[in-house]
Amino acid sequence: MSSHFQLLKTDTGTAARRGRLQTLHGPIETPIFMPVGTQGTVKSLTPAQIKETGAQIILGNTYHLNLRPGSELVRDLGGLHQFMGWDGPILTDSGGFQVFSLAKLRDIRDDGIAFSSHLDGSKLFLGPREVMTIQANLGSDIAMVIDECPPWPCTREACRDAVDRSYRWAQQCKQIATDNGFLAGGHHVFAIAQGSTFDDLRREAAESLAALDFPGYAVGGVSVGEPEPEMLKQVGATTPFMPADKPRYTMGLGTPPQILKMIALGVDMFDCVHPTRVARNGAAFTPDGLINLRNERYRADPAPLVEGLDNYTCRKFTRAYLRHLVMANEILACTLLTLHNLHFYLDLMAQARAHIEAGDFGPWHRAWVERFEAGEAAAQRK
Amino acid sequence: MSSHFQLLKTDTGTAARRGRLQTLHGPIETPIFMPVGTQGTVKSLTPAQIKETGAQIILGNTYHLNLRPGSELVRDLGGLHQFMGWDGPILTDSGGFQVFSLAKLRDIRDDGIAFSSHLDGSKLFLGPREVMTIQANLGSDIAMVIDECPPWPCTREACRDAVDRSYRWAQQCKQIATDNGFLAGGHHVFAIAQGSTFDDLRREAAESLAALDFPGYAVGGVSVGEPEPEMLKQVGATTPFMPADKPRYTMGLGTPPQILKMIALGVDMFDCVHPTRVARNGAAFTPDGLINLRNERYRADPAPLVEGLDNYTCRKFTRAYLRHLVMANEILACTLLTLHNLHFYLDLMAQARAHIEAGDFGPWHRAWVERFEAGEAAAQRK
């Protein structure tokens, strides 16, 4: 079952891992960041531009795609890869998280979650059968189980219920994916370990799901409002109890320093809207922190966003031009900053992989984080 | 003076011309359409994507670029080509038209036009000296003189004043461009013939400006609210009195049929926001008229926008996917539809050039217009 994932090297000073995950649409070198393509598009980029960022795999959102345009339509048009013109691997979430964060009038039942669409209020339902069917319709390379994501903070009792329900749903999802041939067809299904801030429940969730022998595992229920140290603590309380020979994924995270810190905790896969969202707000990543191009200081700045970084935005354009586009509310600002920010993330992942291979990931990532955070702090003071 | 323009062929059945205009940034094959890059960007496209549309030359707007980011800043950053990353030719307008259409509190004086910025209300002034200096700062391959564009309809007296003032301003612009070395440096300056609906004033404007021996000539004061037959009549009342050995340009026009009809009247160059603007509203050009992708009929349509048209949008995406992007308000809809619409226009220009060369432009363009207009009429009835 686990030959789809090769663990190529494990770091000695940290728990960082260098791996390779095989999918129906090619291999993924880990650690890896997955750009988010919520509605069948990584916002403002063509598939050719997504490739230019160095992306190996992208994420699609089941909740959104099921509402619009509908998973049957996507299936009838050849699946999500063909629909959106992306021939690399695609991971889809189950939609459960968006039901908790976006939808209204939720009713959590044993067989799933009833809710109202955030678009038009229509009554909908997502349970194990629905999410596995939708993701099969989309043709996902990696499908996620549906889970219950408790809020932060939550009581131990509420967390207990969420862990138990998530376990039952994961069991059912695996059964469905076995019965309908999804797993046998080479698609993967990843389970999600909940447990909120309760270390023993985190361990129990990870170990019980490990026994179900999924192709991969995610840490769920993080980045739901808790402070960063708490978030990292929860990840660190989960990964040691996940199988070493399966890929590990933290969902919806994070800043570049957070991702490096999670790689050090043994996480292999990440997705986050942060780099694409801040691009649309006129901000760009640099090794010295995020810079906001609305700042007057960039008005006549002839430098590229990052000297020497090999992406279209940095090769072709000055900060002054990018600032002009931002100030003039030009769409091209979104495109060029999204392209840069994603490439910055993916280049960072490539550096992380090289440093794990070289055996110096620990000191390298600490120095990288220190420089980035010092730059951010200096910008705050100005 | 006129060796920069080669008149390669003149059609026999119509007044259509096949030509080649040399500029500092390379030759332009005419007839040609120029995508509009108002604020230093052809909205939603990277320079690489602009090239993909087949664009040979783009247009920049002096009024907008002078307000933001300012022409001195653009000059200090290497000129508009380097600023925006476009290495092909650029034509800039004088800003006069936008002063009439966008700015507030205009005061037309003998030395220029005082007005208030539409962005922040600040007091500004554009006269012959200002517009030639700004366009020199931008590094335009083709600069336009400032002119007075009378409204439609207007009295003969008002038109007379506009023609006279535009003539004096054109004279002054040419003198300034001679004195500051702009013309000697290989940049071109085009004059603009006004005259509203008065055929004799149109002829007088064209002939008096022709005597000043400009590198090219534009028909101004069209597309200011008049019906299409009136617009074509004004163009037809002007072009016969323009020098045959200079390029001719109608500013701010038009639909594909209008452009073909103006080519038949002997016009060589066109610009218009129409293809880019309708793209942002979710509409796409086809040989059977403009289609609106918001229409439910395209929900599951697996066809490309135009079968066999060789652009990225048509090669990669279905109407169903493009409609999904439009309905979900995704930025990528603007990019892909803009790319398609501009390529559609530029491909049409390439066809027009080929048919002028082949000697069958007359019947070809009439059949093309008939099919397009029949498609539009059929869509109206549905």
mmCIF file with all atom_site columns, N, CA, C and O in Angstrom, chain A residues 39-41 43 47-49 68-69 73 77 83-85 299-300 312 316-317 321 324-325 327 330-331, chain B residues 39-41 43 47-49 68-69 73 83-85 299-300 312 316-317 321 324-325 327 330-331:
data_model
loop_
_atom_site.group_PDB
_atom_site.id
_atom_site.type_symbol
_atom_site.label_atom_id
_atom_site.label_alt_id
_atom_site.label_comp_id
_atom_site.label_asym_id
_atom_site.label_entity_id
_atom_site.label_seq_id
_atom_site.pdbx_PDB_ins_code
_atom_site.Cartn_x
_atom_site.Cartn_y
_atom_site.Cartn_z
_atom_site.occupancy
_atom_site.B_iso_or_equiv
_atom_site.pdbx_formal_charge
_atom_site.auth_seq_id
_atom_site.auth_comp_id
_atom_site.auth_asym_id
_atom_site.auth_atom_id
_atom_site.pdbx_PDB_model_num
ATOM 1   N N  . GLN A 1 39  ? -11.679 27.675 -6.837  1.00 0.00 ? 39  GLN A N  1
ATOM 2   C CA . GLN A 1 39  ? -12.821 27.543 -7.748  1.00 0.00 ? 39  GLN A CA 1
ATOM 3   C C  . GLN A 1 39  ? -12.396 27.038 -9.120  1.00 0.00 ? 39  GLN A C  1
ATOM 4   O O  . GLN A 1 39  ? -12.934 27.468 -10.141 1.00 0.00 ? 39  GLN A O  1
ATOM 5   N N  . GLY A 1 40  ? -11.407 26.129 -9.150  1.00 0.00 ? 40  GLY A N  1
ATOM 6   C CA . GLY A 1 40  ? -10.946 25.632 -10.442 1.00 0.00 ? 40  GLY A CA 1
ATOM 7   C C  . GLY A 1 40  ? -9.996  26.594 -11.123 1.00 0.00 ? 40  GLY A C  1
ATOM 8   O O  . GLY A 1 40  ? -9.815  26.547 -12.346 1.00 0.00 ? 40  GLY A O  1
ATOM 9   N N  . THR A 1 41  ? -9.379  27.473 -10.347 1.00 0.00 ? 41  THR A N  1
ATOM 10  C CA . THR A 1 41  ? -8.361  28.405 -10.842 1.00 0.00 ? 41  THR A CA 1
ATOM 11  C C  . THR A 1 41  ? -7.540  28.894 -9.669  1.00 0.00 ? 41  THR A C  1
ATOM 12  O O  . THR A 1 41  ? -8.110  29.261 -8.630  1.00 0.00 ? 41  THR A O  1
ATOM 13  N N  . LYS A 1 43  ? -6.117  31.766 -8.322  1.00 0.00 ? 43  LYS A N  1
ATOM 14  C CA . LYS A 1 43  ? -6.626  33.091 -8.668  1.00 0.00 ? 43  LYS A CA 1
ATOM 15  C C  . LYS A 1 43  ? -5.612  33.942 -9.428  1.00 0.00 ? 43  LYS A C  1
ATOM 16  O O  . LYS A 1 43  ? -4.517  34.180 -8.967  1.00 0.00 ? 43  LYS A O  1
ATOM 17  N N  . PRO A 1 47  ? -2.886  28.237 -16.180 1.00 0.00 ? 47  PRO A N  1
ATOM 18  C CA . PRO A 1 47  ? -2.132  27.015 -15.853 1.00 0.00 ? 47  PRO A CA 1
ATOM 19  C C  . PRO A 1 47  ? -0.663  27.115 -16.260 1.00 0.00 ? 47  PRO A C  1
ATOM 20  O O  . PRO A 1 47  ? 0.214   26.610 -15.549 1.00 0.00 ? 47  PRO A O  1
ATOM 21  N N  . ALA A 1 48  ? -0.381  27.780 -17.378 1.00 0.00 ? 48  ALA A N  1
ATOM 22  C CA . ALA A 1 48  ? 1.021   27.937 -17.803 1.00 0.00 ? 48  ALA A CA 1
ATOM 23  C C  . ALA A 1 48  ? 1.798   28.752 -16.764 1.00 0.00 ? 48  ALA A C  1
ATOM 24  O O  . ALA A 1 48  ? 2.955   28.456 -16.464 1.00 0.00 ? 48  ALA A O  1
ATOM 25  N N  . GLN A 1 49  ? 1.155   29.772 -16.211 1.00 0.00 ? 49  GLN A N  1
ATOM 26  C CA . GLN A 1 49  ? 1.822   30.583 -15.182 1.00 0.00 ? 49  GLN A CA 1
ATOM 27  C C  . GLN A 1 49  ? 1.963   29.809 -13.870 1.00 0.00 ? 49  GLN A C  1
ATOM 28  O O  . GLN A 1 49  ? 2.950   29.982 -13.154 1.00 0.00 ? 49  GLN A O  1
ATOM 29  N N  . ARG A 1 68  ? -20.543 25.269 -7.346  1.00 0.00 ? 68  ARG A N  1
ATOM 30  C CA . ARG A 1 68  ? -20.419 25.952 -8.636  1.00 0.00 ? 68  ARG A CA 1
ATOM 31  C C  . ARG A 1 68  ? -19.106 25.576 -9.273  1.00 0.00 ? 68  ARG A C  1
ATOM 32  O O  . ARG A 1 68  ? -18.083 25.845 -8.662  1.00 0.00 ? 68  ARG A O  1
ATOM 33  N N  . PRO A 1 69  ? -19.051 24.913 -10.398 1.00 0.00 ? 69  PRO A N  1
ATOM 34  C CA . PRO A 1 69  ? -20.151 24.644 -11.347 1.00 0.00 ? 69  PRO A CA 1
ATOM 35  C C  . PRO A 1 69  ? -20.893 23.338 -11.068 1.00 0.00 ? 69  PRO A C  1
ATOM 36  O O  . PRO A 1 69  ? -21.818 23.027 -11.791 1.00 0.00 ? 69  PRO A O  1
ATOM 37  N N  . LEU A 1 73  ? -20.983 18.223 -13.582 1.00 0.00 ? 73  LEU A N  1
ATOM 38  C CA . LEU A 1 73  ? -20.594 18.963 -14.784 1.00 0.00 ? 73  LEU A CA 1
ATOM 39  C C  . LEU A 1 73  ? -19.094 18.810 -15.036 1.00 0.00 ? 73  LEU A C  1
ATOM 40  O O  . LEU A 1 73  ? -18.666 18.559 -16.170 1.00 0.00 ? 73  LEU A O  1
ATOM 41  N N  . LEU A 1 77  ? -17.219 16.933 -18.237 1.00 0.00 ? 77  LEU A N  1
ATOM 42  C CA . LEU A 1 77  ? -16.270 17.646 -19.097 1.00 0.00 ? 77  LEU A CA 1
ATOM 43  C C  . LEU A 1 77  ? -14.855 17.094 -18.955 1.00 0.00 ? 77  LEU A C  1
ATOM 44  O O  . LEU A 1 77  ? -13.884 17.733 -19.337 1.00 0.00 ? 77  LEU A O  1
ATOM 45  N N  . PHE A 1 83  ? -10.869 20.151 -17.141 1.00 0.00 ? 83  PHE A N  1
ATOM 46  C CA . PHE A 1 83  ? -11.743 21.327 -17.035 1.00 0.00 ? 83  PHE A CA 1
ATOM 47  C C  . PHE A 1 83  ? -10.918 22.598 -16.896 1.00 0.00 ? 83  PHE A C  1
ATOM 48  O O  . PHE A 1 83  ? -11.153 23.593 -17.589 1.00 0.00 ? 83  PHE A O  1
ATOM 49  N N  . MET A 1 84  ? -9.925  22.564 -16.003 1.00 0.00 ? 84  MET A N  1
ATOM 50  C CA . MET A 1 84  ? -9.158  23.779 -15.735 1.00 0.00 ? 84  MET A CA 1
ATOM 51  C C  . MET A 1 84  ? -7.818  23.825 -16.468 1.00 0.00 ? 84  MET A C  1
ATOM 52  O O  . MET A 1 84  ? -7.083  24.808 -16.332 1.00 0.00 ? 84  MET A O  1
ATOM 53  N N  . GLY A 1 85  ? -7.511  22.791 -17.264 1.00 0.00 ? 85  GLY A N  1
ATOM 54  C CA . GLY A 1 85  ? -6.296  22.828 -18.062 1.00 0.00 ? 85  GLY A CA 1
ATOM 55  C C  . GLY A 1 85  ? -5.015  22.639 -17.274 1.00 0.00 ? 85  GLY A C  1
ATOM 56  O O  . GLY A 1 85  ? -3.968  23.161 -17.661 1.00 0.00 ? 85  GLY A O  1
ATOM 57  N N  . ARG A 1 299 ? 7.896   54.083 -4.481  1.00 0.00 ? 299 ARG A N  1
ATOM 58  C CA . ARG A 1 299 ? 7.400   54.867 -5.610  1.00 0.00 ? 299 ARG A CA 1
ATOM 59  C C  . ARG A 1 299 ? 8.362   54.900 -6.798  1.00 0.00 ? 299 ARG A C  1
ATOM 60  O O  . ARG A 1 299 ? 7.950   54.769 -7.950  1.00 0.00 ? 299 ARG A O  1
ATOM 61  N N  . ALA A 1 300 ? 9.646   55.070 -6.524  1.00 0.00 ? 300 ALA A N  1
ATOM 62  C CA . ALA A 1 300 ? 10.633  55.185 -7.608  1.00 0.00 ? 300 ALA A CA 1
ATOM 63  C C  . ALA A 1 300 ? 11.700  54.102 -7.481  1.00 0.00 ? 300 ALA A C  1
ATOM 64  O O  . ALA A 1 300 ? 12.792  54.241 -8.022  1.00 0.00 ? 300 ALA A O  1
ATOM 65  N N  . TYR A 1 312 ? 9.293   35.455 -13.524 1.00 0.00 ? 312 TYR A N  1
ATOM 66  C CA . TYR A 1 312 ? 8.949   36.472 -14.536 1.00 0.00 ? 312 TYR A CA 1
ATOM 67  C C  . TYR A 1 312 ? 8.834   37.859 -13.917 1.00 0.00 ? 312 TYR A C  1
ATOM 68  O O  . TYR A 1 312 ? 9.329   38.849 -14.471 1.00 0.00 ? 312 TYR A O  1
ATOM 69  N N  . LYS A 1 316 ? 11.491  40.873 -14.915 1.00 0.00 ? 316 LYS A N  1
ATOM 70  C CA . LYS A 1 316 ? 11.007  41.890 -15.850 1.00 0.00 ? 316 LYS A CA 1
ATOM 71  C C  . LYS A 1 316 ? 10.660  43.243 -15.224 1.00 0.00 ? 316 LYS A C  1
ATOM 72  O O  . LYS A 1 316 ? 10.645  44.249 -15.935 1.00 0.00 ? 316 LYS A O  1
ATOM 73  N N  . PHE A 1 317 ? 10.282  43.270 -13.951 1.00 0.00 ? 317 PHE A N  1
ATOM 74  C CA . PHE A 1 317 ? 9.635   44.482 -13.445 1.00 0.00 ? 317 PHE A CA 1
ATOM 75  C C  . PHE A 1 317 ? 10.281  45.048 -12.186 1.00 0.00 ? 317 PHE A C  1
ATOM 76  O O  . PHE A 1 317 ? 10.787  44.313 -11.355 1.00 0.00 ? 317 PHE A O  1
ATOM 77  N N  . TYR A 1 321 ? 7.200   49.903 -10.795 1.00 0.00 ? 321 TYR A N  1
ATOM 78  C CA . TYR A 1 321 ? 6.124   49.551 -11.727 1.00 0.00 ? 321 TYR A CA 1
ATOM 79  C C  . TYR A 1 321 ? 5.044   48.741 -11.015 1.00 0.00 ? 321 TYR A C  1
ATOM 80  O O  . TYR A 1 321 ? 3.842   49.001 -11.196 1.00 0.00 ? 321 TYR A O  1
ATOM 81  N N  . HIS A 1 324 ? 2.984   50.971 -9.009  1.00 0.00 ? 324 HIS A N  1
ATOM 82  C CA . HIS A 1 324 ? 2.063   51.713 -9.874  1.00 0.00 ? 324 HIS A CA 1
ATOM 83  C C  . HIS A 1 324 ? 0.822   50.870 -10.178 1.00 0.00 ? 324 HIS A C  1
ATOM 84  O O  . HIS A 1 324 ? -0.315  51.356 -10.098 1.00 0.00 ? 324 HIS A O  1
ATOM 85  N N  . LEU A 1 325 ? 1.026   49.600 -10.532 1.00 0.00 ? 325 LEU A N  1
ATOM 86  C CA . LEU A 1 325 ? -0.116  48.724 -10.848 1.00 0.00 ? 325 LEU A CA 1
ATOM 87  C C  . LEU A 1 325 ? -1.028  48.556 -9.627  1.00 0.00 ? 325 LEU A C  1
ATOM 88  O O  . LEU A 1 325 ? -2.255  48.543 -9.753  1.00 0.00 ? 325 LEU A O  1
ATOM 89  N N  . MET A 1 327 ? -1.375  50.680 -7.055  1.00 0.00 ? 327 MET A N  1
ATOM 90  C CA . MET A 1 327 ? -2.057  51.950 -6.763  1.00 0.00 ? 327 MET A CA 1
ATOM 91  C C  . MET A 1 327 ? -3.166  52.225 -7.776  1.00 0.00 ? 327 MET A C  1
ATOM 92  O O  . MET A 1 327 ? -4.157  52.861 -7.458  1.00 0.00 ? 327 MET A O  1
ATOM 93  N N  . GLU A 1 330 ? -4.814  47.820 -10.915 1.00 0.00 ? 330 GLU A N  1
ATOM 94  C CA . GLU A 1 330 ? -4.752  47.047 -12.148 1.00 0.00 ? 330 GLU A CA 1
ATOM 95  C C  . GLU A 1 330 ? -4.698  45.543 -11.849 1.00 0.00 ? 330 GLU A C  1
ATOM 96  O O  . GLU A 1 330 ? -3.964  45.099 -10.964 1.00 0.00 ? 330 GLU A O  1
ATOM 97  N N  . ILE A 1 331 ? -5.463  44.765 -12.626 1.00 0.00 ? 331 ILE A N  1
ATOM 98  C CA . ILE A 1 331 ? -5.508  43.318 -12.468 1.00 0.00 ? 331 ILE A CA 1
ATOM 99  C C  . ILE A 1 331 ? -4.111  42.709 -12.581 1.00 0.00 ? 331 ILE A C  1
ATOM 100 O O  . ILE A 1 331 ? -3.782  41.747 -11.892 1.00 0.00 ? 331 ILE A O  1
ATOM 101 N N  . GLN B 1 39  ? -3.020  52.504 -18.530 1.00 0.00 ? 39  GLN B N  1
ATOM 102 C CA . GLN B 1 39  ? -2.214  52.889 -17.365 1.00 0.00 ? 39  GLN B CA 1
ATOM 103 C C  . GLN B 1 39  ? -0.878  52.148 -17.329 1.00 0.00 ? 39  GLN B C  1
ATOM 104 O O  . GLN B 1 39  ? -0.399  51.780 -16.265 1.00 0.00 ? 39  GLN B O  1
ATOM 105 N N  . GLY B 1 40  ? -0.290  51.926 -18.520 1.00 0.00 ? 40  GLY B N  1
ATOM 106 C CA . GLY B 1 40  ? 0.985   51.205 -18.542 1.00 0.00 ? 40  GLY B CA 1
ATOM 107 C C  . GLY B 1 40  ? 0.793   49.711 -18.430 1.00 0.00 ? 40  GLY B C  1
ATOM 108 O O  . GLY B 1 40  ? 1.710   48.982 -18.041 1.00 0.00 ? 40  GLY B O  1
ATOM 109 N N  . THR B 1 41  ? -0.396  49.226 -18.770 1.00 0.00 ? 41  THR B N  1
ATOM 110 C CA . THR B 1 41  ? -0.698  47.794 -18.806 1.00 0.00 ? 41  THR B CA 1
ATOM 111 C C  . THR B 1 41  ? -1.926  47.579 -19.686 1.00 0.00 ? 41  THR B C  1
ATOM 112 O O  . THR B 1 41  ? -2.905  48.332 -19.551 1.00 0.00 ? 41  THR B O  1
ATOM 113 N N  . LYS B 1 43  ? -4.906  45.837 -19.837 1.00 0.00 ? 43  LYS B N  1
ATOM 114 C CA . LYS B 1 43  ? -5.539  45.311 -18.629 1.00 0.00 ? 43  LYS B CA 1
ATOM 115 C C  . LYS B 1 43  ? -5.601  43.783 -18.578 1.00 0.00 ? 43  LYS B C  1
ATOM 116 O O  . LYS B 1 43  ? -6.154  43.148 -19.460 1.00 0.00 ? 43  LYS B O  1
ATOM 117 N N  . PRO B 1 47  ? 3.123   41.395 -20.539 1.00 0.00 ? 47  PRO B N  1
ATOM 118 C CA . PRO B 1 47  ? 3.690   41.686 -21.854 1.00 0.00 ? 47  PRO B CA 1
ATOM 119 C C  . PRO B 1 47  ? 3.866   40.421 -22.697 1.00 0.00 ? 47  PRO B C  1
ATOM 120 O O  . PRO B 1 47  ? 3.652   40.456 -23.912 1.00 0.00 ? 47  PRO B O  1
ATOM 121 N N  . ALA B 1 48  ? 4.216   39.307 -22.072 1.00 0.00 ? 48  ALA B N  1
ATOM 122 C CA . ALA B 1 48  ? 4.362   38.052 -22.818 1.00 0.00 ? 48  ALA B CA 1
ATOM 123 C C  . ALA B 1 48  ? 3.013   37.642 -23.423 1.00 0.00 ? 48  ALA B C  1
ATOM 124 O O  . ALA B 1 48  ? 2.948   37.152 -24.555 1.00 0.00 ? 48  ALA B O  1
ATOM 125 N N  . GLN B 1 49  ? 1.941   37.836 -22.674 1.00 0.00 ? 49  GLN B N  1
ATOM 126 C CA . GLN B 1 49  ? 0.613   37.497 -23.194 1.00 0.00 ? 49  GLN B CA 1
ATOM 127 C C  . GLN B 1 49  ? 0.180   38.479 -24.287 1.00 0.00 ? 49  GLN B C  1
ATOM 128 O O  . GLN B 1 49  ? -0.507  38.092 -25.233 1.00 0.00 ? 49  GLN B O  1
ATOM 129 N N  . ARG B 1 68  ? -0.680  59.547 -13.095 1.00 0.00 ? 68  ARG B N  1
ATOM 130 C CA . ARG B 1 68  ? -0.203  58.435 -12.256 1.00 0.00 ? 68  ARG B CA 1
ATOM 131 C C  . ARG B 1 68  ? 0.471   57.421 -13.141 1.00 0.00 ? 68  ARG B C  1
ATOM 132 O O  . ARG B 1 68  ? -0.210  56.892 -14.015 1.00 0.00 ? 68  ARG B O  1
ATOM 133 N N  . PRO B 1 69  ? 1.753   57.105 -13.003 1.00 0.00 ? 69  PRO B N  1
ATOM 134 C CA . PRO B 1 69  ? 2.668   57.525 -11.928 1.00 0.00 ? 69  PRO B CA 1
ATOM 135 C C  . PRO B 1 69  ? 3.369   58.843 -12.186 1.00 0.00 ? 69  PRO B C  1
ATOM 136 O O  . PRO B 1 69  ? 4.160   59.261 -11.351 1.00 0.00 ? 69  PRO B O  1
ATOM 137 N N  . LEU B 1 73  ? 8.699   60.258 -13.635 1.00 0.00 ? 73  LEU B N  1
ATOM 138 C CA . LEU B 1 73  ? 9.064   58.984 -13.000 1.00 0.00 ? 73  LEU B CA 1
ATOM 139 C C  . LEU B 1 73  ? 9.300   57.913 -14.060 1.00 0.00 ? 73  LEU B C  1
ATOM 140 O O  . LEU B 1 73  ? 10.280  57.163 -14.000 1.00 0.00 ? 73  LEU B O  1
ATOM 141 N N  . PHE B 1 83  ? 9.630   50.527 -18.445 1.00 0.00 ? 83  PHE B N  1
ATOM 142 C CA . PHE B 1 83  ? 8.778   50.561 -17.249 1.00 0.00 ? 83  PHE B CA 1
ATOM 143 C C  . PHE B 1 83  ? 7.779   49.411 -17.254 1.00 0.00 ? 83  PHE B C  1
ATOM 144 O O  . PHE B 1 83  ? 7.625   48.697 -16.269 1.00 0.00 ? 83  PHE B O  1
ATOM 145 N N  . MET B 1 84  ? 7.104   49.225 -18.399 1.00 0.00 ? 84  MET B N  1
ATOM 146 C CA . MET B 1 84  ? 6.057   48.205 -18.455 1.00 0.00 ? 84  MET B CA 1
ATOM 147 C C  . MET B 1 84  ? 6.522   46.888 -19.078 1.00 0.00 ? 84  MET B C  1
ATOM 148 O O  . MET B 1 84  ? 5.738   45.947 -19.177 1.00 0.00 ? 84  MET B O  1
ATOM 149 N N  . GLY B 1 85  ? 7.777   46.815 -19.482 1.00 0.00 ? 85  GLY B N  1
ATOM 150 C CA . GLY B 1 85  ? 8.293   45.542 -19.988 1.00 0.00 ? 85  GLY B CA 1
ATOM 151 C C  . GLY B 1 85  ? 7.794   45.168 -21.377 1.00 0.00 ? 85  GLY B C  1
ATOM 152 O O  . GLY B 1 85  ? 7.686   43.993 -21.691 1.00 0.00 ? 85  GLY B O  1
ATOM 153 N N  . ARG B 1 299 ? -23.432 26.704 -20.246 1.00 0.00 ? 299 ARG B N  1
ATOM 154 C CA . ARG B 1 299 ? -23.121 26.049 -18.967 1.00 0.00 ? 299 ARG B CA 1
ATOM 155 C C  . ARG B 1 299 ? -22.309 24.775 -19.145 1.00 0.00 ? 299 ARG B C  1
ATOM 156 O O  . ARG B 1 299 ? -21.363 24.514 -18.408 1.00 0.00 ? 299 ARG B O  1
ATOM 157 N N  . ALA B 1 300 ? -22.684 23.951 -20.103 1.00 0.00 ? 300 ALA B N  1
ATOM 158 C CA . ALA B 1 300 ? -22.005 22.658 -20.286 1.00 0.00 ? 300 ALA B CA 1
ATOM 159 C C  . ALA B 1 300 ? -21.398 22.558 -21.682 1.00 0.00 ? 300 ALA B C  1
ATOM 160 O O  . ALA B 1 300 ? -21.147 21.456 -22.174 1.00 0.00 ? 300 ALA B O  1
ATOM 161 N N  . TYR B 1 312 ? -4.185  30.728 -26.874 1.00 0.00 ? 312 TYR B N  1
ATOM 162 C CA . TYR B 1 312 ? -4.119  29.920 -25.643 1.00 0.00 ? 312 TYR B CA 1
ATOM 163 C C  . TYR B 1 312 ? -5.518  29.597 -25.116 1.00 0.00 ? 312 TYR B C  1
ATOM 164 O O  . TYR B 1 312 ? -5.807  28.463 -24.742 1.00 0.00 ? 312 TYR B O  1
ATOM 165 N N  . LYS B 1 316 ? -6.937  25.700 -25.069 1.00 0.00 ? 316 LYS B N  1
ATOM 166 C CA . LYS B 1 316 ? -6.933  25.024 -23.772 1.00 0.00 ? 316 LYS B CA 1
ATOM 167 C C  . LYS B 1 316 ? -8.289  24.892 -23.096 1.00 0.00 ? 316 LYS B C  1
ATOM 168 O O  . LYS B 1 316 ? -8.469  24.012 -22.250 1.00 0.00 ? 316 LYS B O  1
ATOM 169 N N  . PHE B 1 317 ? -9.239  25.777 -23.371 1.00 0.00 ? 317 PHE B N  1
ATOM 170 C CA . PHE B 1 317 ? -10.406 25.861 -22.497 1.00 0.00 ? 317 PHE B CA 1
ATOM 171 C C  . PHE B 1 317 ? -11.738 25.781 -23.235 1.00 0.00 ? 317 PHE B C  1
ATOM 172 O O  . PHE B 1 317 ? -11.861 26.247 -24.365 1.00 0.00 ? 317 PHE B O  1
ATOM 173 N N  . TYR B 1 321 ? -15.952 26.078 -19.108 1.00 0.00 ? 321 TYR B N  1
ATOM 174 C CA . TYR B 1 321 ? -14.994 26.509 -18.083 1.00 0.00 ? 321 TYR B CA 1
ATOM 175 C C  . TYR B 1 321 ? -14.923 28.032 -18.025 1.00 0.00 ? 321 TYR B C  1
ATOM 176 O O  . TYR B 1 321 ? -14.937 28.627 -16.941 1.00 0.00 ? 321 TYR B O  1
ATOM 177 N N  . HIS B 1 324 ? -17.824 29.332 -16.260 1.00 0.00 ? 324 HIS B N  1
ATOM 178 C CA . HIS B 1 324 ? -17.669 29.124 -14.816 1.00 0.00 ? 324 HIS B CA 1
ATOM 179 C C  . HIS B 1 324 ? -16.827 30.245 -14.203 1.00 0.00 ? 324 HIS B C  1
ATOM 180 O O  . HIS B 1 324 ? -17.176 30.812 -13.158 1.00 0.00 ? 324 HIS B O  1
ATOM 181 N N  . LEU B 1 325 ? -15.713 30.575 -14.849 1.00 0.00 ? 325 LEU B N  1
ATOM 182 C CA . LEU B 1 325 ? -14.839 31.643 -14.330 1.00 0.00 ? 325 LEU B CA 1
ATOM 183 C C  . LEU B 1 325 ? -15.573 32.983 -14.291 1.00 0.00 ? 325 LEU B C  1
ATOM 184 O O  . LEU B 1 325 ? -15.430 33.752 -13.339 1.00 0.00 ? 325 LEU B O  1
ATOM 185 N N  . MET B 1 327 ? -18.888 33.449 -14.074 1.00 0.00 ? 327 MET B N  1
ATOM 186 C CA . MET B 1 327 ? -19.937 33.406 -13.057 1.00 0.00 ? 327 MET B CA 1
ATOM 187 C C  . MET B 1 327 ? -19.354 33.497 -11.649 1.00 0.00 ? 327 MET B C  1
ATOM 188 O O  . MET B 1 327 ? -19.987 34.010 -10.730 1.00 0.00 ? 327 MET B O  1
ATOM 189 N N  . GLU B 1 330 ? -13.993 35.292 -11.333 1.00 0.00 ? 330 GLU B N  1
ATOM 190 C CA . GLU B 1 330 ? -12.571 35.010 -11.223 1.00 0.00 ? 330 GLU B CA 1
ATOM 191 C C  . GLU B 1 330 ? -11.767 35.911 -12.171 1.00 0.00 ? 330 GLU B C  1
ATOM 192 O O  . GLU B 1 330 ? -12.136 36.086 -13.334 1.00 0.00 ? 330 GLU B O  1
ATOM 193 N N  . ILE B 1 331 ? -10.652 36.421 -11.668 1.00 0.00 ? 331 ILE B N  1
ATOM 194 C CA . ILE B 1 331 ? -9.768  37.285 -12.455 1.00 0.00 ? 331 ILE B CA 1
ATOM 195 C C  . ILE B 1 331 ? -9.326  36.593 -13.739 1.00 0.00 ? 331 ILE B C  1
ATOM 196 O O  . ILE B 1 331 ? -9.182  37.224 -14.787 1.00 0.00 ? 331 ILE B O  1
#
